mmCIF file of C-alpha atoms in Angstrom:
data_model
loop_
_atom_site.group_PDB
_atom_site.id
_atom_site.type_symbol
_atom_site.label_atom_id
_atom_site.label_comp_id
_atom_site.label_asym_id
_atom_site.label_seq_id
_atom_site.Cartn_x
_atom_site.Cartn_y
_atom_site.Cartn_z
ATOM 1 C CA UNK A 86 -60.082 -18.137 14.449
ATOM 2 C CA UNK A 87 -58.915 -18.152 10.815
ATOM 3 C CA UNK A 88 -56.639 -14.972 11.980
ATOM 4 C CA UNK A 89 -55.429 -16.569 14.810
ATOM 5 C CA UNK A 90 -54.310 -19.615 12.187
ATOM 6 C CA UNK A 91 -52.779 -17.767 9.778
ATOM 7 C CA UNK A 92 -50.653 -15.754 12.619
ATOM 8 C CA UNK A 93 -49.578 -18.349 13.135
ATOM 9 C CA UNK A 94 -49.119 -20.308 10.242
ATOM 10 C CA UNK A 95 -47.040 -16.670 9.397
ATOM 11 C CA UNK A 96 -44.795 -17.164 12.786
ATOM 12 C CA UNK A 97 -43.989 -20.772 11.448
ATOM 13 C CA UNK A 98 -42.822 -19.953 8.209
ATOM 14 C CA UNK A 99 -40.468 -16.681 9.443
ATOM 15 C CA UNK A 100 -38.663 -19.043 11.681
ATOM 16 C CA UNK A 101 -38.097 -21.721 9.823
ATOM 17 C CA UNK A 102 -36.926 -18.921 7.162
ATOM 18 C CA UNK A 103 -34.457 -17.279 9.940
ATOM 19 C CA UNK A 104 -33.512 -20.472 10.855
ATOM 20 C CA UNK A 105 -32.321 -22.057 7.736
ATOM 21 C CA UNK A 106 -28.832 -20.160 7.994
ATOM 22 C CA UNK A 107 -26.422 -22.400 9.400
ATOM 23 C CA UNK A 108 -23.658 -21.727 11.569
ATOM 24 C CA UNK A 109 -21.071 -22.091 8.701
ATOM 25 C CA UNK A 110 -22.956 -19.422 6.377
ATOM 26 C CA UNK A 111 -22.579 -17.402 9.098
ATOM 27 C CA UNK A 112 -19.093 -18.405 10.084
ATOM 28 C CA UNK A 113 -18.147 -17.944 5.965
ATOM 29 C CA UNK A 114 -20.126 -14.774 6.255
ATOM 30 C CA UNK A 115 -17.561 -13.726 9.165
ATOM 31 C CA UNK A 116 -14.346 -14.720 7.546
ATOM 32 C CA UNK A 117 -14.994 -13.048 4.388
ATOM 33 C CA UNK A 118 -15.946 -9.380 6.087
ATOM 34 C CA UNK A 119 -12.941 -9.558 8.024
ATOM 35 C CA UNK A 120 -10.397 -10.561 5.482
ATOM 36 C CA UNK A 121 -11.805 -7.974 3.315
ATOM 37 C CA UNK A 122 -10.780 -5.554 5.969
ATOM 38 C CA UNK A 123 -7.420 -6.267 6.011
ATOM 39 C CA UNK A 124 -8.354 -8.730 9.737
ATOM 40 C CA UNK A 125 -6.538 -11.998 8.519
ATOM 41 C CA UNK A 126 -3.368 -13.235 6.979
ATOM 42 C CA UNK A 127 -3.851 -14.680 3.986
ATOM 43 C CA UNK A 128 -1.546 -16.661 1.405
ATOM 44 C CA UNK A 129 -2.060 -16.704 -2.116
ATOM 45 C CA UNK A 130 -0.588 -19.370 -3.806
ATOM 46 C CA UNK A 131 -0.985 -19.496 -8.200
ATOM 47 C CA UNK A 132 -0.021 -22.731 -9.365
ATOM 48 C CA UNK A 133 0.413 -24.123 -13.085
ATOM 49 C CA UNK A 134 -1.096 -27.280 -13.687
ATOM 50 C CA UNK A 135 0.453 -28.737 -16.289
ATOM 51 C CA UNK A 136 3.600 -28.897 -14.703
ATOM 52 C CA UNK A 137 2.822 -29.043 -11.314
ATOM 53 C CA UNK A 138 4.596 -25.824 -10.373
ATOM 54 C CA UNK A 139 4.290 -22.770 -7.832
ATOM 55 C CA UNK A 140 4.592 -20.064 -9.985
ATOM 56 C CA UNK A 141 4.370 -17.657 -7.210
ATOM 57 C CA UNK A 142 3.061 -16.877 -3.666
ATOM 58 C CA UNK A 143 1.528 -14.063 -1.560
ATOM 59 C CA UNK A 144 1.351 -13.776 2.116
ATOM 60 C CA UNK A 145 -0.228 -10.753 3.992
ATOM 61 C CA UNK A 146 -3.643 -8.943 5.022
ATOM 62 C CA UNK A 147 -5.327 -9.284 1.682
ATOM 63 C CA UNK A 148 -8.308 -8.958 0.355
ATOM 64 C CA UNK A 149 -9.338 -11.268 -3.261
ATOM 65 C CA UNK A 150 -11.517 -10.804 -5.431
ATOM 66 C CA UNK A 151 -12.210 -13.306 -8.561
ATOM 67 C CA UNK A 152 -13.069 -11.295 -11.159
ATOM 68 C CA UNK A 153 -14.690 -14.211 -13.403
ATOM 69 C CA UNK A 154 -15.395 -11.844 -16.440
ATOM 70 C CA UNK A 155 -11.657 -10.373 -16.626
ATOM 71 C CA UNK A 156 -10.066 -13.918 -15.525
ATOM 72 C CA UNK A 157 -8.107 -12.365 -12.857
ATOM 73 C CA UNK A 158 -8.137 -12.258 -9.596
ATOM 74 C CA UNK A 159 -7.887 -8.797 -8.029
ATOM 75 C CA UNK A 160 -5.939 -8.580 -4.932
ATOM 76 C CA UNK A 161 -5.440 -5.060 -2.259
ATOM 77 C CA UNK A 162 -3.052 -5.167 0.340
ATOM 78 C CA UNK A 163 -2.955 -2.088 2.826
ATOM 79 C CA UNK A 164 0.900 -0.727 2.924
ATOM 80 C CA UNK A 165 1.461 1.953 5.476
ATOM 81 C CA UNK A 166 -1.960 4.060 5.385
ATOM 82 C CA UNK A 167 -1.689 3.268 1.300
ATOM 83 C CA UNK A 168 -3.584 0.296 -1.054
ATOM 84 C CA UNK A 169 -1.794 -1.921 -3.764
ATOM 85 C CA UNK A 170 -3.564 -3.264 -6.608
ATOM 86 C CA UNK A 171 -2.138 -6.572 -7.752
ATOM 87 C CA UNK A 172 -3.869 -8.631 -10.618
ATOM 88 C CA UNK A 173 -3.095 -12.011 -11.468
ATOM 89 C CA UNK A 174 -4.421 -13.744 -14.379
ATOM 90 C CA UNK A 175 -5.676 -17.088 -14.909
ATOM 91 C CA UNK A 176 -5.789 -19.548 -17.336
ATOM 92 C CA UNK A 177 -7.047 -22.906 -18.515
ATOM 93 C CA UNK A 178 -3.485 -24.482 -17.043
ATOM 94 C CA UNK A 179 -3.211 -21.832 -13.894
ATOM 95 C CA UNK A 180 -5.236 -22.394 -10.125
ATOM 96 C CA UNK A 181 -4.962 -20.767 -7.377
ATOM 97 C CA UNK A 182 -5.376 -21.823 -3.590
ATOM 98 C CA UNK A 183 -6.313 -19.161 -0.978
ATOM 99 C CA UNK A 184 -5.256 -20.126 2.347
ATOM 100 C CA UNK A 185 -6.728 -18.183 6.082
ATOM 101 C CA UNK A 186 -3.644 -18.708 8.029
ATOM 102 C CA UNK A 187 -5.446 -17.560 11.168
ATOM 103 C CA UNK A 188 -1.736 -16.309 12.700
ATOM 104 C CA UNK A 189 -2.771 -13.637 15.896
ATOM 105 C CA UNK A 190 -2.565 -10.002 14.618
ATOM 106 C CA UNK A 191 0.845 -9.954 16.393
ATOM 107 C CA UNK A 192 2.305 -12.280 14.237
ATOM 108 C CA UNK A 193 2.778 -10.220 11.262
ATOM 109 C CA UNK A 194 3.805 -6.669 10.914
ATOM 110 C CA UNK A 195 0.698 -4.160 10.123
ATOM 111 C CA UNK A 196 1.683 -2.702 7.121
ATOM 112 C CA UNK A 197 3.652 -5.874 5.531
ATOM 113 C CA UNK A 198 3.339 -8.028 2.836
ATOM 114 C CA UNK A 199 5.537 -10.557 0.863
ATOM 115 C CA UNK A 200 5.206 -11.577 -2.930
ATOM 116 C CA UNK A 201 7.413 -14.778 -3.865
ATOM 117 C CA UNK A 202 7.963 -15.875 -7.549
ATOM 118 C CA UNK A 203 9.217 -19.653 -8.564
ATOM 119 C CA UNK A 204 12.720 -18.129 -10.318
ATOM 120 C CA UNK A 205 12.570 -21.060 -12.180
ATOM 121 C CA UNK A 206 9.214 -20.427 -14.203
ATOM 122 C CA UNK A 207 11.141 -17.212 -16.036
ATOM 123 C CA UNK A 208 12.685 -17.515 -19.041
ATOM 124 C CA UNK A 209 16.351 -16.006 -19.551
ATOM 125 C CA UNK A 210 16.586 -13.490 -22.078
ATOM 126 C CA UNK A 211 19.951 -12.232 -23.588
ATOM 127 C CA UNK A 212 19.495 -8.684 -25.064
ATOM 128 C CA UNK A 213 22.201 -7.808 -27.540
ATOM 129 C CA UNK A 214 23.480 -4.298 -28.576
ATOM 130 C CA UNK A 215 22.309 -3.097 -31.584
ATOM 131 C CA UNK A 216 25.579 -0.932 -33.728
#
């Protein structure tokens, strides 16, 4: 009897265990695996807070990494059968928002990415001869 109690007791435990992911962790689960394999468009888009500006955007099959300990995010994009590496770093004044655009595969080329910066957020430099 005590067996047949704890078996039990055992079976009530593991489900409510299994059960306790919900549909989102899985969803999130989902999302995550496939835009790490290059599955959905993604746009990257760094902003500075102080000012309120877009210092730059990223659109394409990307997959981001925060790399907390560098202060970076690391980003890969696939081009033709080859991998970029793109870092951007952040700062006290610098966010970022990571959008799933959730465009059909035919929407976008394969191989095909685009990198935007604010031209506005560079400085102009002269450079003079030196005689």
């Amino acid at each position: 009897m005590k067996k047949r109690i704890l078996s039990l007791i055992l079976a009530v435990i593991t489900l409510l265990c299994f059960s306790s992911c919900s549909e989102a962790d899985r969803v999130s689960y989902n999302l995550s695996q496939q835009a790490d394999n290059f599955n959905i468009v993604r746009q990257l888009t760094v902003i500075n807070c102080i000012k309120g500006d877009v210092l730059f955007q990223m659109t394409g099959k990307l997959s981001i990494t925060a790399d907390v300990t560098d202060n970076q995010l690391e980003i890969i994009v696939e081009d033709g059968g080859t991998y970029v590496k793109h870092f951007v770093g952040l700062s006290d004044n610098v966010t970022y928002i990571i959008e799933d655009l959730n465009l059909g595969a035919n929407d976008v080329a394969k191989y095909k990415y685009t990198l935007n910066f604010n031209p506005n957020m560079w400085l102009p430099v002269n450079i003079e001869p030196i005689d």
